[in-house]
Structure formats: C-alpha cells, structure tokens
Short mmCIF file of C-alpha atoms in Angstrom, two decimals:
data_model
loop_
_atom_site.label_atom_id
_atom_site.label_comp_id
_atom_site.label_asym_id
_atom_site.label_seq_id
_atom_site.Cartn_x
_atom_site.Cartn_y
_atom_site.Cartn_z
CA UNK O 1 0.00 0.00 0.00
CA UNK O 2 1.52 3.31 -1.08
CA UNK O 3 2.23 6.08 1.36
CA UNK O 4 -0.47 8.71 1.50
CA UNK O 5 -0.47 12.41 2.26
CA UNK O 6 -2.56 13.60 5.22
CA UNK O 7 -6.16 13.15 4.20
CA UNK O 8 -5.16 10.46 1.73
CA UNK O 9 -6.91 7.58 3.47
CA UNK O 10 -10.21 8.77 2.01
CA UNK O 11 -8.75 8.11 -1.44
CA UNK O 12 -8.57 4.43 -0.55
CA UNK O 13 -11.81 2.79 -1.70
CA UNK O 14 -12.18 0.28 1.12
CA UNK O 15 -11.58 2.83 3.86
CA UNK O 16 -13.97 5.22 2.12
CA UNK O 17 -16.70 2.58 2.23
CA UNK O 18 -15.97 1.79 5.87
CA UNK O 19 -15.96 5.50 6.71
CA UNK O 20 -19.24 6.17 4.88
CA UNK O 21 -20.97 3.21 6.53
CA UNK O 22 -19.74 4.29 9.96
CA UNK O 23 -20.87 7.86 9.28
CA UNK O 24 -24.37 6.65 8.42
CA UNK O 25 -24.52 4.33 11.43
CA UNK O 26 -23.30 6.94 13.91
CA UNK O 27 -25.75 9.50 12.52
CA UNK O 28 -28.58 7.11 13.31
CA UNK O 29 -27.17 6.33 16.73
CA UNK O 30 -26.86 10.02 17.61
CA UNK O 31 -30.50 10.52 16.65
CA UNK O 32 -31.46 7.56 18.84
CA UNK O 33 -29.41 8.81 21.81
CA UNK O 34 -31.78 11.79 21.97
CA UNK O 35 -34.93 10.15 20.61
CA UNK O 36 -34.94 7.18 23.02
CA UNK O 37 -35.05 9.24 26.26
CA UNK O 38 -37.48 11.66 24.59
CA UNK O 39 -39.79 8.72 23.80
CA UNK O 40 -39.61 7.67 27.44
CA UNK O 41 -40.23 11.20 28.78
CA UNK O 42 -42.65 12.66 26.21
CA UNK O 43 -44.52 9.61 24.85
CA UNK O 44 -44.54 7.27 27.86
CA UNK O 45 -44.31 9.99 30.58
CA UNK O 46 -41.62 8.22 32.65
CA UNK O 47 -39.53 9.69 35.46
CA UNK O 48 -35.75 10.29 35.71
CA UNK O 49 -35.12 6.87 37.28
CA UNK O 50 -36.78 5.14 34.33
CA UNK O 51 -34.71 7.19 31.87
CA UNK O 52 -31.57 6.20 33.78
CA UNK O 53 -32.63 2.54 33.66
CA UNK O 54 -33.12 2.81 29.90
CA UNK O 55 -29.67 4.34 29.46
CA UNK O 56 -28.15 1.63 31.65
CA UNK O 57 -29.81 -1.12 29.59
CA UNK O 58 -27.96 -0.01 26.46
CA UNK O 59 -24.60 -0.53 28.18
CA UNK O 60 -25.33 -3.47 30.50
CA UNK O 61 -24.43 -6.10 27.85
CA UNK O 62 -20.79 -5.01 28.07
CA UNK O 63 -20.71 -6.48 31.58
CA UNK O 64 -22.34 -9.74 30.52
CA UNK O 65 -20.84 -10.58 27.11
CA UNK O 66 -17.97 -8.10 26.69
CA UNK O 67 -15.12 -10.44 27.66
CA UNK O 68 -16.30 -13.59 25.85
CA UNK O 69 -17.13 -11.48 22.77
CA UNK O 70 -13.50 -10.40 22.49
CA UNK O 71 -12.16 -13.93 22.88
CA UNK O 72 -14.64 -15.28 20.33
CA UNK O 73 -13.84 -12.51 17.83
CA UNK O 74 -10.15 -13.43 18.00
CA UNK O 75 -11.20 -16.81 16.53
CA UNK O 76 -13.41 -15.70 13.63
CA UNK O 77 -13.54 -13.26 10.73
CA UNK O 78 -15.01 -9.96 11.87
CA UNK O 79 -16.86 -8.62 8.83
CA UNK O 80 -19.63 -11.30 8.83
CA UNK O 81 -20.22 -10.57 12.52
CA UNK O 82 -20.50 -6.85 11.82
CA UNK O 83 -22.96 -7.47 8.98
CA UNK O 84 -25.16 -9.65 11.19
CA UNK O 85 -25.12 -7.06 13.99
CA UNK O 86 -26.23 -4.33 11.59
CA UNK O 87 -29.17 -6.36 10.30
CA UNK O 88 -30.32 -7.37 13.78
CA UNK O 89 -30.09 -3.78 15.01
CA UNK O 90 -32.11 -2.49 12.05
CA UNK O 91 -34.95 -4.85 12.91
CA UNK O 92 -34.87 -3.97 16.62
CA UNK O 93 -35.04 -0.21 16.20
CA UNK O 94 -37.66 -0.40 13.43
CA UNK O 95 -39.95 -2.28 15.85
CA UNK O 96 -40.35 0.78 18.11
CA UNK O 97 -42.10 3.10 15.61
CA UNK O 98 -44.08 0.12 14.29
CA UNK O 99 -45.51 -0.61 17.76
CA UNK O 100 -46.01 3.06 18.53
CA UNK O 101 -48.09 3.55 15.39
CA UNK O 102 -50.15 0.52 16.46
CA UNK O 103 -50.56 2.13 19.92
CA UNK O 104 -48.88 -0.91 21.49
CA UNK O 105 -45.53 0.56 22.60
CA UNK O 106 -44.56 -0.04 26.23
CA UNK O 107 -41.57 0.86 28.41
CA UNK O 108 -40.81 -2.86 28.70
CA UNK O 109 -40.38 -3.06 24.93
CA UNK O 110 -38.05 -0.06 25.00
CA UNK O 111 -35.94 -1.86 27.62
CA UNK O 112 -35.81 -5.03 25.50
CA UNK O 113 -34.74 -3.06 22.44
CA UNK O 114 -32.09 -1.23 24.47
CA UNK O 115 -30.69 -4.50 25.88
CA UNK O 116 -30.72 -6.40 22.57
CA UNK O 117 -29.36 -3.41 20.63
CA UNK O 118 -26.66 -2.98 23.25
CA UNK O 119 -25.66 -6.64 22.88
CA UNK O 120 -25.34 -6.25 19.11
CA UNK O 121 -23.27 -3.10 19.70
CA UNK O 122 -20.82 -5.04 21.91
CA UNK O 123 -19.99 -7.44 19.09
CA UNK O 124 -20.04 -4.78 16.37
CA UNK O 125 -17.85 -2.22 18.15
CA UNK O 126 -15.30 -4.79 19.27
CA UNK O 127 -15.10 -6.27 15.77
CA UNK O 128 -14.91 -2.81 14.20
CA UNK O 129 -11.83 -1.82 16.24
CA UNK O 130 -10.08 -5.05 15.27
CA UNK O 131 -11.20 -4.84 11.63
CA UNK O 132 -9.70 -1.41 10.85
CA UNK O 133 -6.10 -2.73 10.45
CA UNK O 134 -7.48 -5.00 7.69
CA UNK O 135 -8.43 -1.91 5.69
CA UNK O 136 -5.51 0.40 6.58
CA UNK O 137 -1.74 0.02 6.90
CA UNK O 138 -0.30 0.65 10.38
CA UNK O 139 1.13 4.04 9.39
CA UNK O 140 -2.39 5.21 8.43
CA UNK O 141 -4.17 4.06 11.60
CA UNK O 142 -3.94 7.36 13.51
CA UNK O 143 -5.27 9.29 10.52
CA UNK O 144 -7.98 6.69 9.92
CA UNK O 145 -9.09 6.74 13.55
CA UNK O 146 -9.05 10.53 13.49
CA UNK O 147 -11.29 10.67 10.42
CA UNK O 148 -13.70 8.12 11.91
CA UNK O 149 -13.88 10.18 15.10
CA UNK O 150 -14.40 13.40 13.12
CA UNK O 151 -17.32 11.85 11.27
CA UNK O 152 -18.74 10.39 14.50
CA UNK O 153 -18.55 13.78 16.18
CA UNK O 154 -19.93 15.45 13.06
CA UNK O 155 -22.94 13.17 12.91
CA UNK O 156 -23.42 13.81 16.61
CA UNK O 157 -23.81 17.48 15.70
CA UNK O 158 -26.45 16.67 13.10
CA UNK O 159 -28.07 13.89 15.13
CA UNK O 160 -29.50 15.82 18.11
CA UNK O 161 -30.73 18.63 15.87
CA UNK O 162 -32.21 16.10 13.45
CA UNK O 163 -33.84 14.28 16.38
CA UNK O 164 -35.41 17.53 17.53
CA UNK O 165 -36.72 18.31 14.03
CA UNK O 166 -38.07 14.78 13.55
CA UNK O 167 -39.73 14.90 16.98
CA UNK O 168 -41.34 18.24 16.14
CA UNK O 169 -42.55 17.14 12.70
CA UNK O 170 -43.36 13.44 13.10
CA UNK O 171 -43.03 12.54 16.79
CA UNK O 172 -40.10 11.14 18.76
CA UNK O 173 -40.58 7.51 17.66
CA UNK O 174 -39.83 8.38 14.01
CA UNK O 175 -36.20 8.97 14.99
CA UNK O 176 -35.67 5.26 15.54
CA UNK O 177 -36.84 4.52 12.02
CA UNK O 178 -33.99 6.75 10.78
CA UNK O 179 -31.58 4.71 12.91
CA UNK O 180 -32.88 1.44 11.44
CA UNK O 181 -32.27 2.70 7.90
CA UNK O 182 -28.70 3.77 8.71
CA UNK O 183 -27.86 0.26 9.92
CA UNK O 184 -28.89 -1.04 6.50
CA UNK O 185 -26.63 1.52 4.80
CA UNK O 186 -23.75 0.43 7.03
CA UNK O 187 -24.35 -3.22 6.13
CA UNK O 188 -24.29 -2.43 2.39
CA UNK O 189 -20.99 -0.54 2.72
CA UNK O 190 -19.35 -3.38 4.66
CA UNK O 191 -20.56 -5.90 2.09
CA UNK O 192 -18.90 -3.85 -0.68
CA UNK O 193 -15.39 -3.77 0.84
CA UNK O 194 -12.84 -5.76 -1.18
CA UNK O 195 -10.08 -6.19 1.44
CA UNK O 196 -9.79 -9.77 2.65
CA UNK O 197 -9.23 -10.46 6.33
CA UNK O 198 -6.23 -12.48 7.41
CA UNK O 199 -7.44 -15.73 9.05
CA UNK O 200 -7.20 -15.54 12.87
CA UNK O 201 -3.84 -16.74 14.19
CA UNK O 202 -3.54 -20.15 15.81
CA UNK O 203 -0.94 -19.81 18.54
CA UNK O 204 -1.06 -23.39 19.75
CA UNK O 205 -2.23 -22.55 23.27
CA UNK O 206 -5.21 -23.85 25.20
CA UNK O 207 -8.13 -22.99 22.98
CA UNK O 208 -10.88 -22.86 25.60
CA UNK O 209 -12.89 -19.68 25.62
CA UNK O 210 -12.39 -19.26 29.37
CA UNK O 211 -8.60 -19.42 29.13
CA UNK O 212 -8.55 -16.93 26.26
CA UNK O 213 -10.76 -14.52 28.20
CA UNK O 214 -8.37 -14.81 31.15
CA UNK O 215 -5.37 -14.18 28.90
CA UNK O 216 -6.86 -10.95 27.56
CA UNK O 217 -7.79 -9.80 31.06
CA UNK O 218 -4.30 -10.52 32.38
CA UNK O 219 -2.69 -8.64 29.52
CA UNK O 220 -4.69 -5.47 30.20
CA UNK O 221 -4.44 -5.54 33.99
CA UNK O 222 -0.69 -6.24 34.00
CA UNK O 223 0.26 -3.62 31.43
CA UNK O 224 1.52 -0.35 32.92
CA UNK O 225 -0.04 1.66 30.09
CA UNK O 226 -3.36 -0.08 29.54
CA UNK O 227 -4.22 -0.48 33.23
CA UNK O 228 -4.38 3.25 34.13
CA UNK O 229 -6.09 3.98 30.82
CA UNK O 230 -8.99 1.63 31.52
CA UNK O 231 -9.29 2.87 35.10
CA UNK O 232 -9.41 6.45 33.84
CA UNK O 233 -12.00 5.49 31.21
CA UNK O 234 -14.17 3.73 33.78
CA UNK O 235 -14.33 6.73 36.11
CA UNK O 236 -14.89 9.19 33.26
CA UNK O 237 -17.72 7.05 31.87
CA UNK O 238 -19.34 6.79 35.30
CA UNK O 239 -19.42 10.58 35.54
CA UNK O 240 -20.35 11.20 31.90
CA UNK O 241 -23.27 8.80 31.91
CA UNK O 242 -24.37 10.04 35.31
CA UNK O 243 -25.00 13.55 34.05
CA UNK O 244 -26.07 12.46 30.56
CA UNK O 245 -28.77 10.22 32.06
CA UNK O 246 -30.38 13.24 33.69
CA UNK O 247 -29.47 16.01 31.23
CA UNK O 248 -32.64 15.68 29.13
CA UNK O 249 -34.84 15.81 32.25
CA UNK O 250 -32.71 18.70 33.56
CA UNK O 251 -33.06 20.71 30.35
CA UNK O 252 -36.76 19.96 29.76
CA UNK O 253 -38.15 20.14 33.31
CA UNK O 254 -35.69 22.27 35.29
CA UNK O 255 -34.41 24.72 32.68
CA UNK O 256 -37.78 24.44 30.88
CA UNK O 257 -36.71 24.45 27.24
CA UNK O 258 -38.47 22.67 24.37
CA UNK O 259 -37.41 19.25 23.00
CA UNK O 260 -36.24 20.94 19.80
CA UNK O 261 -34.02 23.31 21.78
CA UNK O 262 -32.64 20.35 23.76
CA UNK O 263 -31.31 18.87 20.53
CA UNK O 264 -29.70 22.17 19.56
CA UNK O 265 -28.04 22.62 22.96
CA UNK O 266 -26.62 19.09 22.89
CA UNK O 267 -24.97 19.87 19.56
CA UNK O 268 -22.28 21.80 21.47
CA UNK O 269 -20.64 18.65 22.82
CA UNK O 270 -20.51 17.16 19.35
CA UNK O 271 -18.93 20.31 17.91
CA UNK O 272 -16.24 19.97 20.55
CA UNK O 273 -15.81 16.35 19.53
CA UNK O 274 -15.19 17.38 15.92
CA UNK O 275 -12.49 19.80 17.02
CA UNK O 276 -10.95 17.19 19.35
CA UNK O 277 -10.77 14.59 16.57
CA UNK O 278 -9.21 17.12 14.18
CA UNK O 279 -6.64 18.18 16.78
CA UNK O 280 -5.63 14.68 17.90
CA UNK O 281 -2.97 14.15 15.22
CA UNK O 282 -1.51 17.63 15.69
CA UNK O 283 -1.42 17.21 19.47
CA UNK O 284 0.37 13.88 19.12
CA UNK O 285 2.96 15.26 16.70
CA UNK O 286 3.63 18.54 18.52
CA UNK O 287 3.53 17.48 22.17
CA UNK O 288 3.73 13.68 21.99
CA UNK O 289 0.91 11.17 22.30
CA UNK O 290 1.42 10.64 26.06
CA UNK O 291 2.17 14.20 27.16
CA UNK O 292 -0.33 15.77 24.81
CA UNK O 293 -3.17 13.53 25.98
CA UNK O 294 -2.39 14.26 29.63
CA UNK O 295 -2.28 18.04 29.12
CA UNK O 296 -5.48 18.18 27.09
CA UNK O 297 -7.38 16.21 29.76
CA UNK O 298 -6.05 18.49 32.48
CA UNK O 299 -7.20 21.60 30.58
CA UNK O 300 -10.65 20.35 29.54
CA UNK O 301 -12.02 18.32 32.49
CA UNK O 302 -12.83 21.22 34.88
CA UNK O 303 -15.11 22.84 32.28
CA UNK O 304 -17.76 20.25 33.15
CA UNK O 305 -18.57 22.32 36.26
CA UNK O 306 -20.20 24.99 34.07
CA UNK O 307 -23.10 22.76 33.02
CA UNK O 308 -25.04 22.70 36.33
CA UNK O 309 -25.12 26.53 36.22
CA UNK O 310 -27.40 26.41 33.15
CA UNK O 311 -30.54 28.55 33.00
CA UNK O 312 -32.91 29.57 30.22
CA UNK O 313 -31.89 32.22 27.70
CA UNK O 314 -28.26 33.32 27.83
CA UNK O 315 -27.69 30.84 30.66
CA UNK O 316 -27.74 28.02 28.07
CA UNK O 317 -24.21 29.11 27.19
CA UNK O 318 -22.99 27.51 30.42
CA UNK O 319 -24.19 24.09 29.23
CA UNK O 320 -23.04 24.64 25.66
CA UNK O 321 -19.51 25.80 26.55
CA UNK O 322 -18.98 23.08 29.15
CA UNK O 323 -20.18 20.36 26.79
CA UNK O 324 -18.06 21.78 23.95
CA UNK O 325 -14.77 21.72 25.87
CA UNK O 326 -15.48 18.30 27.40
CA UNK O 327 -16.14 17.02 23.88
CA UNK O 328 -12.72 18.29 22.75
CA UNK O 329 -10.95 16.40 25.55
CA UNK O 330 -12.86 13.13 25.36
CA UNK O 331 -12.71 12.65 21.58
CA UNK O 332 -9.05 13.64 21.19
CA UNK O 333 -8.25 11.11 23.92
CA UNK O 334 -10.30 8.41 22.15
CA UNK O 335 -8.42 8.92 18.86
CA UNK O 336 -5.01 8.60 20.49
CA UNK O 337 -5.95 5.62 22.68
CA UNK O 338 -7.68 3.74 19.85
CA UNK O 339 -4.64 4.04 17.60
CA UNK O 340 -2.32 3.13 20.47
CA UNK O 341 -4.15 -0.15 21.13
CA UNK O 342 -4.17 -1.13 17.45
CA UNK O 343 -0.41 -0.59 17.09
CA UNK O 344 0.71 -1.73 20.55
CA UNK O 345 -1.14 -5.01 21.11
CA UNK O 346 -0.02 -8.36 19.62
CA UNK O 347 -2.39 -9.15 16.72
CA UNK O 348 -3.59 -12.48 18.16
CA UNK O 349 -4.68 -10.65 21.34
CA UNK O 350 -6.16 -7.52 19.81
CA UNK O 351 -9.80 -8.61 19.95
CA UNK O 352 -9.49 -9.61 23.59
CA UNK O 353 -7.58 -6.47 24.54
CA UNK O 354 -10.15 -4.24 22.82
CA UNK O 355 -13.06 -6.12 24.40
CA UNK O 356 -11.46 -6.20 27.85
CA UNK O 357 -10.60 -2.50 27.72
CA UNK O 358 -14.05 -1.56 26.49
CA UNK O 359 -15.76 -3.85 28.99
CA UNK O 360 -13.84 -2.33 31.90
CA UNK O 361 -14.42 1.17 30.55
CA UNK O 362 -18.11 0.51 29.99
CA UNK O 363 -18.67 -1.45 33.20
CA UNK O 364 -19.41 1.80 35.02
CA UNK O 365 -21.82 3.15 32.40
CA UNK O 366 -24.93 1.30 33.68
CA UNK O 367 -24.01 2.29 37.23
CA UNK O 368 -23.54 5.92 36.17
CA UNK O 369 -26.87 5.96 34.34
CA UNK O 370 -28.73 4.44 37.28
CA UNK O 371 -26.95 6.70 39.76
CA UNK O 372 -27.69 9.81 37.72
CA UNK O 373 -31.37 8.88 37.40
CA UNK O 374 -31.66 8.05 41.11
CA UNK O 375 -29.97 11.28 42.18
CA UNK O 376 -32.18 13.23 39.77
CA UNK O 377 -35.34 11.89 41.42
CA UNK O 378 -34.01 11.97 44.99
CA UNK O 379 -32.19 15.32 45.01
CA UNK O 380 -33.34 17.05 41.85
CA UNK O 381 -31.80 17.18 38.36
CA UNK O 382 -29.57 20.21 39.06
CA UNK O 383 -28.05 18.64 42.18
CA UNK O 384 -27.45 15.41 40.25
CA UNK O 385 -25.66 17.42 37.58
CA UNK O 386 -23.42 19.02 40.22
CA UNK O 387 -22.47 15.67 41.75
CA UNK O 388 -21.64 13.92 38.48
CA UNK O 389 -19.76 16.83 36.86
CA UNK O 390 -17.88 17.29 40.14
CA UNK O 391 -16.67 13.71 39.77
CA UNK O 392 -15.66 14.25 36.13
CA UNK O 393 -13.62 17.44 36.59
CA UNK O 394 -10.57 15.94 38.43
CA UNK O 395 -10.35 12.62 36.53
CA UNK O 396 -7.21 13.77 34.68
CA UNK O 397 -5.27 13.11 37.91
CA UNK O 398 -5.49 9.36 37.19
CA UNK O 399 -3.41 9.87 34.04
CA UNK O 400 -1.09 12.24 35.90
CA UNK O 401 -0.04 9.36 38.19
CA UNK O 402 0.58 6.98 35.26
CA UNK O 403 3.75 6.59 33.12
CA UNK O 404 2.43 9.36 30.85
CA UNK O 405 3.73 12.02 33.23
CA UNK O 406 7.34 11.09 32.42
CA UNK O 407 7.09 10.19 28.71
CA UNK O 408 6.56 12.20 25.58
CA UNK O 409 5.05 9.41 23.47
CA UNK O 410 3.17 6.19 24.05
CA UNK O 411 5.02 3.10 22.79
CA UNK O 412 4.13 1.74 19.35
CA UNK O 413 5.00 -1.89 20.06
CA UNK O 414 4.63 -4.23 23.00
CA UNK O 415 7.74 -5.00 25.07
CA UNK O 416 6.90 -7.48 27.86
CA UNK O 417 9.61 -6.44 30.33
CA UNK O 418 8.85 -2.71 30.07
CA UNK O 419 5.07 -3.14 29.99
CA UNK O 420 4.92 -5.25 33.15
CA UNK O 421 6.83 -2.89 35.48
CA UNK O 422 5.05 -2.33 38.75
CA UNK O 423 2.10 -4.60 37.96
CA UNK O 424 0.28 -7.31 39.81
CA UNK O 425 1.50 -10.85 39.35
CA UNK O 426 0.16 -13.35 36.85
CA UNK O 427 -0.64 -15.87 39.57
CA UNK O 428 -2.76 -13.34 41.47
CA UNK O 429 -5.04 -12.68 38.50
CA UNK O 430 -5.19 -16.33 37.51
CA UNK O 431 -6.33 -17.27 41.01
CA UNK O 432 -9.05 -14.63 40.93
CA UNK O 433 -10.36 -15.95 37.61
CA UNK O 434 -10.42 -19.50 38.95
CA UNK O 435 -12.51 -18.37 41.88
#
C-alpha cells in the first residue's frame, strides 16, 4: 500500500466505504441517543429513574458478554459478525415506531430493544476496532481513527438537531426509524469492501474460551499503560453517563426548554468532539501522544462544572460551553488511545484487549446511568448534575499518576519487560479468575 499524504486515506476505496458506513450508522445512533429518552419522557411519561434505567440497559451487555465477545472474535472473521449485527439492530429499532403507530408501545419493549441493541453493539464495536487494520496500513491508523472520530462527532452534531426536528414534525418515535435505515446503509458498505481479512492466528495454546478470556484480562491488567487507561475510562464514563442520564430531564423540566431546543443545545458537545478529533494528530505530533493527551485532559475536564449553572436564555451558554470543551478532551483522547491499542497489542490478542478495555471502561456506564437517574429523582436534576460533573472534573489526575507524566510518546510496540513494570503478578489474577 503506497504512502499517502494527510487526508489520503479517504482516497482508498475500502476505507472510504468503511468511513461512509460508519458515518451513516453513527448518525442514526446520535439521533437515537436523543430520541430514546425523549420517547420515554414525552410519549410514555416516565420519570428520571426510568430514563436512567433505559440508558443503563444499552450498556449493560458489556458487563455480561464483553469479555467472551472479544475472545470469540479473535477466533473468527469480523466482517460477517459486523454485517449480522447491523441487520439485527435495524430490525430492533424499526420495531419501536411500528408498535407506537399501532398504539402498542410499552416501556418494557423499550428496555428489551435497548438490551438487545446494546448486545449487538458489543460485538459490532469490538469487531470494528479489530477490523480497521485489515483496511488500513499501520502508518495510516492514527489518521484513519481521526477521520472516523471526526465523522462520528460530526454526525453527533447533526443527530440531536435532526432528532429535535423529527420529533417536532413526526413525533419522537420516528427517529428510531432513521436509525434502522442507517444500519442497512452500514451493512451495504461493509458488504462492498474488497479487502480480505487475514485468518485468525492459531498460537497453539489452550483454545478454551475461558482461558482466552483470562489471557486478555491478564494482559490489560498487568500492562503499565493499559491499566491506568482503563481505570481512567471507567471513572470518566461513570461521571459522563451520570450527568447524561439526567441532562434531558434537567433541560426539559428544570431549565424548561423545548425538546427541539434540547437537541440544539446538545450539539455543542458534538462540535467539541469534531475539534478534538481534528486536533488529535496535531497534538500527538507537537507534544507527543502521552504528554499531549495528559495536558489536554487536564485543561478540559474542569469545564464540566459549568453545566449545572445552566438557566434559560443566555444561561444556556454555560451548558453549551462546558459540553463543547469536554467534547474536545474526550474525543481527542479516544483517537489517540484507539490508535495506540491497534499498534501496541499483539495481533492475536487484539480482539481480547479491545473487548477487555471496552468492557472495563463501559462497566461503570450502567451504574452511572442508574446513579444519575436516582440522584435526579431523589435530590433534583440540578443537584445530580453538580455531583456527576464534580466527579468528572478531576479525573485527569489518574493519568497524571501513570507513566504518561514522564514520557513524551506512548510506545508503538509491546515489550513485555517494560510493559509489566510495577504490575500485579500473573498468579494473582489467575487465582481470581479460577474463583
């Protein structure tokens, strides 16, 4: 594969198809992220706890099937799995408007769709991270991840606004029909890619699923770089989902703005995400991938404390500016970390490392959603926003006490002796898995 200029990955047909499919899919998902809680609040008249439960249901499958999904995906080709997940998801989300138009929609059905759709997302997202090196050479991974994150953030700008417009014109449930259609577009794009996957490696070790799950878990928990990263991600996700679970209730019932305005206000975080994805490569080149990521998290995290100050009118700027700067920090971090994992991890372990990292990162998301919803009902939405953003603001300290504080760049290849410094022993983790 020839060397490309910056921006050149979009001239590669297979990556262009992957990028377009992902753009369509993330547009639908961003519509659903607003439409689903709006359906619960506006159509079914649920409370903040129920909205938190719905948000938790989307992420709960990571706790149940996240680890075995990674081990299984290290054994099979990933594209067929991604195709199947897209088709299943399309059917699930299309069922919501169908039942609503038949006046048969219930909160129980929303929960089932959230759980089943979340399960499909576990397999798709894990496979997608592992599949990208099939389409791109290693030298293009950072640029490819950056472009995928730019498009994801860009569709997140369009998604909330589109959700608000669809809700105003056709009702909240119509947004899920848009999501169903985007899954079909994603499936078509994947089906059209020409690149052939390399058959999964056979390393001659014990092939049981349990032993492979344990191997991936040991690798992440023993590694001096991956371990603090997943701990940081888990705490950040707890705080993010805590305030995001209550933000729609906060904006609609406390700040008293319309559903259409909610979508417009939430665009701010996505705009920040676009900027973060665009800056990630420049930050890595200028300051180093380790040092740059640490500094950007330190500078952006405290801005979360502006969001609970939100009021109607000009006071909406507090929410918009806080969400914008947080979006810059989170997405730039995601680009750098995603590329780091793809280059750093041994290929035969990549699926398990991705799944283990994402499972540990996402393990706190259901808890954060439930906690945010509970605090919203018990103490009020504004107080819940203060508590959860107060947790988010100092999270950068976790990275400050990791090896990043002394290094300019993250390593680009795995070295067992260096990676295992100061970690727990293999026997300790093995014993815990046996128990």
